[in-house]
Amino acid sequence: MQRSPGPFVVELALRWGDMDSFGHVNNVQFARLFEEARIRAMTAWVGDEVDDRYGMVVAHQEIEFVAPIYYSTSPARCEVVVSRIGDKSFDYGCRLVAADGTVGALCETTLTVLELAQGRATSIPPRLREVLQAHLADPVPFRRRR
């Protein structure tokens, strides 16, 4: 299977209100930044080819916090790939990088495709599978607990 030539990069503005009492971007905000990057990536990849018979829900998300990210007026960037494609679900792999180059966190999110009329999981539609395969890359290199 052919791998993507590189990640899709999304620039994300940080907000002053994203900081916590320790002066760095709060961990909860990381989840929101990853969500924004996933939405922007899929929008760019699919464009107006949306088939309103289907939807997607987050089934699982894992975030590994690597280093604090501090507020900056320069945008952070999120590198987005597809790291796994199954029958009814797929994974986004993401890396959040501060403006100064610091890797703040890694994330992998599983989305399950739903047939909205039935309200249940269904196979990934062929056109969406093609789009996902064009962005397929290696899994997120999480550190594993021993």
PDB file of C-alpha atoms in Angstrom:
ATOM      1  CA  MET A   1       0.000   0.000   0.000  1.00  0.00           C
ATOM      2  CA  GLN A   2       1.363   3.415  -0.961  1.00  0.00           C
ATOM      3  CA  ARG A   3       2.232   5.807   1.869  1.00  0.00           C
ATOM      4  CA  SER A   4       1.603   9.555   1.932  1.00  0.00           C
ATOM      5  CA  PRO A   5       4.594  11.711   0.947  1.00  0.00           C
ATOM      6  CA  GLY A   6       4.209  13.703   4.162  1.00  0.00           C
ATOM      7  CA  PRO A   7       1.765  15.060   6.696  1.00  0.00           C
ATOM      8  CA  PHE A   8      -0.925  17.619   6.009  1.00  0.00           C
ATOM      9  CA  VAL A   9       0.067  20.698   8.028  1.00  0.00           C
ATOM     10  CA  VAL A  10      -2.523  22.884   9.755  1.00  0.00           C
ATOM     11  CA  GLU A  11      -1.499  26.198  11.350  1.00  0.00           C
ATOM     12  CA  LEU A  12      -3.350  26.853  14.601  1.00  0.00           C
ATOM     13  CA  ALA A  13      -3.526  30.164  16.419  1.00  0.00           C
ATOM     14  CA  LEU A  14      -3.107  29.901  20.165  1.00  0.00           C
ATOM     15  CA  ARG A  15      -5.301  32.045  22.381  1.00  0.00           C
ATOM     16  CA  TRP A  16      -4.233  33.843  25.535  1.00  0.00           C
ATOM     17  CA  GLY A  17      -7.104  32.065  27.290  1.00  0.00           C
ATOM     18  CA  ASP A  18      -5.648  28.659  26.372  1.00  0.00           C
ATOM     19  CA  MET A  19      -3.054  29.036  29.128  1.00  0.00           C
ATOM     20  CA  ASP A  20      -3.408  27.581  32.582  1.00  0.00           C
ATOM     21  CA  SER A  21      -2.096  28.866  35.914  1.00  0.00           C
ATOM     22  CA  PHE A  22       1.352  27.426  35.126  1.00  0.00           C
ATOM     23  CA  GLY A  23       1.701  29.675  32.055  1.00  0.00           C
ATOM     24  CA  HIS A  24       1.529  26.991  29.396  1.00  0.00           C
ATOM     25  CA  VAL A  25      -1.246  25.809  27.104  1.00  0.00           C
ATOM     26  CA  ASN A  26      -3.629  23.685  29.165  1.00  0.00           C
ATOM     27  CA  ASN A  27      -3.770  19.976  28.317  1.00  0.00           C
ATOM     28  CA  VAL A  28      -7.522  20.203  27.622  1.00  0.00           C
ATOM     29  CA  GLN A  29      -6.762  22.744  24.890  1.00  0.00           C
ATOM     30  CA  PHE A  30      -4.484  20.218  23.178  1.00  0.00           C
ATOM     31  CA  ALA A  31      -7.538  18.007  22.530  1.00  0.00           C
ATOM     32  CA  ARG A  32      -9.344  20.994  21.025  1.00  0.00           C
ATOM     33  CA  LEU A  33      -6.358  21.874  18.830  1.00  0.00           C
ATOM     34  CA  PHE A  34      -6.146  18.276  17.581  1.00  0.00           C
ATOM     35  CA  GLU A  35      -9.882  18.340  16.833  1.00  0.00           C
ATOM     36  CA  GLU A  36      -9.563  21.572  14.839  1.00  0.00           C
ATOM     37  CA  ALA A  37      -6.663  20.111  12.843  1.00  0.00           C
ATOM     38  CA  ARG A  38      -8.612  16.916  12.042  1.00  0.00           C
ATOM     39  CA  ILE A  39     -11.629  18.901  10.847  1.00  0.00           C
ATOM     40  CA  ARG A  40      -9.496  21.195   8.673  1.00  0.00           C
ATOM     41  CA  ALA A  41      -7.586  18.252   7.205  1.00  0.00           C
ATOM     42  CA  MET A  42     -10.728  16.317   6.289  1.00  0.00           C
ATOM     43  CA  THR A  43     -12.337  19.459   4.857  1.00  0.00           C
ATOM     44  CA  ALA A  44      -9.282  20.061   2.671  1.00  0.00           C
ATOM     45  CA  TRP A  45      -9.126  16.421   1.583  1.00  0.00           C
ATOM     46  CA  VAL A  46     -12.825  15.934   0.838  1.00  0.00           C
ATOM     47  CA  GLY A  47     -13.894  19.463  -0.113  1.00  0.00           C
ATOM     48  CA  ASP A  48     -17.537  19.600  -1.108  1.00  0.00           C
ATOM     49  CA  GLU A  49     -17.779  15.858  -1.830  1.00  0.00           C
ATOM     50  CA  VAL A  50     -19.683  15.262   1.412  1.00  0.00           C
ATOM     51  CA  ASP A  51     -22.159  12.377   1.355  1.00  0.00           C
ATOM     52  CA  ASP A  52     -24.750  13.323   3.966  1.00  0.00           C
ATOM     53  CA  ARG A  53     -25.802   9.688   4.446  1.00  0.00           C
ATOM     54  CA  TYR A  54     -22.717   9.186   6.593  1.00  0.00           C
ATOM     55  CA  GLY A  55     -21.214  10.734   9.697  1.00  0.00           C
ATOM     56  CA  MET A  56     -18.268  10.012  11.971  1.00  0.00           C
ATOM     57  CA  VAL A  57     -17.887   9.760  15.721  1.00  0.00           C
ATOM     58  CA  VAL A  58     -14.777   9.634  17.874  1.00  0.00           C
ATOM     59  CA  ALA A  59     -14.442   6.108  19.245  1.00  0.00           C
ATOM     60  CA  HIS A  60     -11.043   6.427  20.929  1.00  0.00           C
ATOM     61  CA  GLN A  61      -8.394   9.071  21.462  1.00  0.00           C
ATOM     62  CA  GLU A  62      -4.944   8.816  22.958  1.00  0.00           C
ATOM     63  CA  ILE A  63      -2.765  11.854  23.628  1.00  0.00           C
ATOM     64  CA  GLU A  64       0.818  11.691  24.771  1.00  0.00           C
ATOM     65  CA  PHE A  65       2.025  14.988  26.210  1.00  0.00           C
ATOM     66  CA  VAL A  66       5.679  15.428  25.286  1.00  0.00           C
ATOM     67  CA  ALA A  67       6.552  18.987  26.407  1.00  0.00           C
ATOM     68  CA  PRO A  68       4.756  22.161  27.479  1.00  0.00           C
ATOM     69  CA  ILE A  69       3.707  24.600  24.779  1.00  0.00           C
ATOM     70  CA  TYR A  70       3.723  28.256  25.739  1.00  0.00           C
ATOM     71  CA  TYR A  71       1.509  30.986  24.367  1.00  0.00           C
ATOM     72  CA  SER A  72       2.852  32.706  21.258  1.00  0.00           C
ATOM     73  CA  THR A  73       1.346  35.041  18.687  1.00  0.00           C
ATOM     74  CA  SER A  74       2.985  32.827  16.052  1.00  0.00           C
ATOM     75  CA  PRO A  75       0.831  29.818  15.211  1.00  0.00           C
ATOM     76  CA  ALA A  76       1.500  26.296  16.350  1.00  0.00           C
ATOM     77  CA  ARG A  77       1.219  23.661  13.673  1.00  0.00           C
ATOM     78  CA  CYS A  78      -0.397  20.274  13.674  1.00  0.00           C
ATOM     79  CA  GLU A  79       0.842  17.595  11.313  1.00  0.00           C
ATOM     80  CA  VAL A  80      -2.007  15.267  10.329  1.00  0.00           C
ATOM     81  CA  VAL A  81      -1.904  11.851   8.644  1.00  0.00           C
ATOM     82  CA  VAL A  82      -4.137   8.797   8.454  1.00  0.00           C
ATOM     83  CA  SER A  83      -2.356   6.108  10.456  1.00  0.00           C
ATOM     84  CA  ARG A  84      -4.760   3.165  10.046  1.00  0.00           C
ATOM     85  CA  ILE A  85      -7.709   2.241   7.861  1.00  0.00           C
ATOM     86  CA  GLY A  86     -10.049  -0.525   8.965  1.00  0.00           C
ATOM     87  CA  ASP A  87     -13.415  -1.707   7.673  1.00  0.00           C
ATOM     88  CA  LYS A  88     -15.643   0.674   9.692  1.00  0.00           C
ATOM     89  CA  SER A  89     -13.101   2.973  11.325  1.00  0.00           C
ATOM     90  CA  PHE A  90      -9.826   4.764  10.724  1.00  0.00           C
ATOM     91  CA  ASP A  91      -7.198   6.583  12.762  1.00  0.00           C
ATOM     92  CA  TYR A  92      -5.807  10.061  12.439  1.00  0.00           C
ATOM     93  CA  GLY A  93      -2.228  10.453  13.630  1.00  0.00           C
ATOM     94  CA  CYS A  94      -1.230  13.970  14.709  1.00  0.00           C
ATOM     95  CA  ARG A  95       1.784  15.817  16.049  1.00  0.00           C
ATOM     96  CA  LEU A  96       1.384  19.269  17.643  1.00  0.00           C
ATOM     97  CA  VAL A  97       4.432  21.508  17.274  1.00  0.00           C
ATOM     98  CA  ALA A  98       4.911  24.955  18.850  1.00  0.00           C
ATOM     99  CA  ALA A  99       6.116  27.929  16.813  1.00  0.00           C
ATOM    100  CA  ASP A 100       9.613  27.455  18.297  1.00  0.00           C
ATOM    101  CA  GLY A 101       9.748  23.846  17.041  1.00  0.00           C
ATOM    102  CA  THR A 102       8.976  22.152  20.361  1.00  0.00           C
ATOM    103  CA  VAL A 103       6.902  18.994  19.931  1.00  0.00           C
ATOM    104  CA  GLY A 104       4.136  19.391  22.505  1.00  0.00           C
ATOM    105  CA  ALA A 105       2.069  16.265  21.999  1.00  0.00           C
ATOM    106  CA  LEU A 106       1.271  13.271  19.846  1.00  0.00           C
ATOM    107  CA  CYS A 107      -2.274  12.086  19.253  1.00  0.00           C
ATOM    108  CA  GLU A 108      -4.061   9.216  17.634  1.00  0.00           C
ATOM    109  CA  THR A 109      -7.835   9.380  17.211  1.00  0.00           C
ATOM    110  CA  THR A 110     -10.104   6.606  15.979  1.00  0.00           C
ATOM    111  CA  LEU A 111     -13.215   7.666  14.093  1.00  0.00           C
ATOM    112  CA  THR A 112     -16.021   5.241  13.337  1.00  0.00           C
ATOM    113  CA  VAL A 113     -18.167   5.799  10.251  1.00  0.00           C
ATOM    114  CA  LEU A 114     -21.924   5.808  10.865  1.00  0.00           C
ATOM    115  CA  GLU A 115     -24.811   5.329   8.503  1.00  0.00           C
ATOM    116  CA  LEU A 116     -26.920   8.174   9.868  1.00  0.00           C
ATOM    117  CA  ALA A 117     -30.353   6.798   8.901  1.00  0.00           C
ATOM    118  CA  GLN A 118     -29.692   3.598  10.847  1.00  0.00           C
ATOM    119  CA  GLY A 119     -27.534   5.162  13.558  1.00  0.00           C
ATOM    120  CA  ARG A 120     -24.970   2.403  13.475  1.00  0.00           C
ATOM    121  CA  ALA A 121     -21.437   1.725  12.309  1.00  0.00           C
ATOM    122  CA  THR A 122     -20.985   0.941   8.635  1.00  0.00           C
ATOM    123  CA  SER A 123     -18.134   0.233   6.236  1.00  0.00           C
ATOM    124  CA  ILE A 124     -16.088   3.188   5.083  1.00  0.00           C
ATOM    125  CA  PRO A 125     -17.594   4.366   1.766  1.00  0.00           C
ATOM    126  CA  PRO A 126     -15.317   3.722  -1.261  1.00  0.00           C
ATOM    127  CA  ARG A 127     -14.662   7.407  -2.072  1.00  0.00           C
ATOM    128  CA  LEU A 128     -13.738   8.188   1.551  1.00  0.00           C
ATOM    129  CA  ARG A 129     -11.463   5.133   1.622  1.00  0.00           C
ATOM    130  CA  GLU A 130      -9.648   6.495  -1.468  1.00  0.00           C
ATOM    131  CA  VAL A 131      -9.148   9.850   0.255  1.00  0.00           C
ATOM    132  CA  LEU A 132      -7.880   8.197   3.431  1.00  0.00           C
ATOM    133  CA  GLN A 133      -5.459   5.956   1.529  1.00  0.00           C
ATOM    134  CA  ALA A 134      -3.924   9.024  -0.142  1.00  0.00           C
ATOM    135  CA  HIS A 135      -2.918  10.273   3.326  1.00  0.00           C
ATOM    136  CA  LEU A 136      -1.857   6.979   4.890  1.00  0.00           C
ATOM    137  CA  ALA A 137       1.367   7.080   6.891  1.00  0.00           C
ATOM    138  CA  ASP A 138       3.036   5.245   9.757  1.00  0.00           C
ATOM    139  CA  PRO A 139       1.349   4.960  13.170  1.00  0.00           C
ATOM    140  CA  VAL A 140       2.066   7.552  15.850  1.00  0.00           C
ATOM    141  CA  PRO A 141       5.369   6.700  17.622  1.00  0.00           C
ATOM    142  CA  PHE A 142       4.038   6.718  21.203  1.00  0.00           C
ATOM    143  CA  ARG A 143       6.314   5.798  24.071  1.00  0.00           C
ATOM    144  CA  ARG A 144       4.851   2.650  25.578  1.00  0.00           C
ATOM    145  CA  ARG A 145       4.536   1.921  29.268  1.00  0.00           C
ATOM    146  CA  ARG A 146       6.682  -0.917  30.453  1.00  0.00           C
TER     147      ARG A 146
END
